[in-house]
Amino acid sequence: MSKSTLYRLAVVAGILSGVFIIGGRFLAGLPNTQPGEIFDLLSPFFALFLSMGLYLGQRQESGTFGGIAFILLFCGLVMLVALDYYGAFIRIHLSPDIIQQIEDGPSAPVFIFSLFTFLIGEILFGLSVIRAGVYSKIAAALFMLGLIGVVLHPTGLFPEWVIDIAAGAVGISLIWWSIDLNNVAEKSKETS
């Protein structure tokens, strides 16, 4: 597979990821929450592929820091996909008592570790994007700030309207970065 093809697939994945995170927030307000949960699962799933393309497009400029940030982001995304799978297909079929036992029991540290890894990874990756200067710094700021709100949503620190805005900011940043990555792919195609 050529580098140009990889970039293009990452661009499509990034646009889908952005659409799914925004759509997931809209669908979360429905009486049946499963469609929103499924969209929430698909967003980080497609973001895995976008993150690879973004990293490859800036790996020289971001250096070791960018590599570490990418690894943490990627690991966090994998764990987030697993958590969202639990939410989309398992949690919604359990009684509130069992959910409480799972989330307060021995699994609680796993949930916290997963979200913490993702939170640190997304902040470091956003900083690596700002530092490298290949992609939009405004999109990096939207990505970091928006995901802080989205990741902290289970804590109840923010009202739902803040989470809606945060998810919208993340969706916009993912689509924006996808457009930036497409431009990098075009330049890469011209130079080869």
Short mmCIF file of N, CA and C in Angstrom, two decimals, residues 2 13 22 46 63 66 75 78 83 117 137:
data_model
loop_
_atom_site.label_atom_id
_atom_site.label_comp_id
_atom_site.label_asym_id
_atom_site.label_seq_id
_atom_site.Cartn_x
_atom_site.Cartn_y
_atom_site.Cartn_z
N SER A 2 0.58 2.16 -0.87
CA SER A 2 1.38 3.38 -0.96
C SER A 2 1.05 4.32 0.21
N ALA A 13 -11.38 7.90 7.36
CA ALA A 13 -11.62 7.46 8.74
C ALA A 13 -11.79 8.65 9.67
N ILE A 22 -20.10 13.62 16.71
CA ILE A 22 -21.17 14.62 16.73
C ILE A 22 -22.53 13.93 16.70
N PHE A 46 -12.71 4.65 14.35
CA PHE A 46 -12.17 5.29 13.15
C PHE A 46 -11.03 6.25 13.48
N GLY A 63 9.16 14.36 16.27
CA GLY A 63 10.26 13.72 16.98
C GLY A 63 9.83 12.66 17.97
N GLY A 66 6.52 13.29 19.84
CA GLY A 66 5.36 12.93 19.03
C GLY A 66 5.13 11.43 18.98
N CYS A 75 -2.97 3.72 22.38
CA CYS A 75 -3.35 2.78 23.45
C CYS A 75 -4.64 3.25 24.13
N VAL A 78 -7.59 2.47 21.88
CA VAL A 78 -7.93 1.04 21.92
C VAL A 78 -8.75 0.75 23.17
N LEU A 83 -14.18 0.16 26.06
CA LEU A 83 -15.17 0.71 26.98
C LEU A 83 -16.47 1.05 26.25
N THR A 117 -5.40 7.10 30.63
CA THR A 117 -4.43 6.88 29.54
C THR A 117 -4.85 7.65 28.30
N LYS A 137 -3.18 24.27 14.46
CA LYS A 137 -3.04 24.42 15.92
C LYS A 137 -4.39 24.70 16.56
#
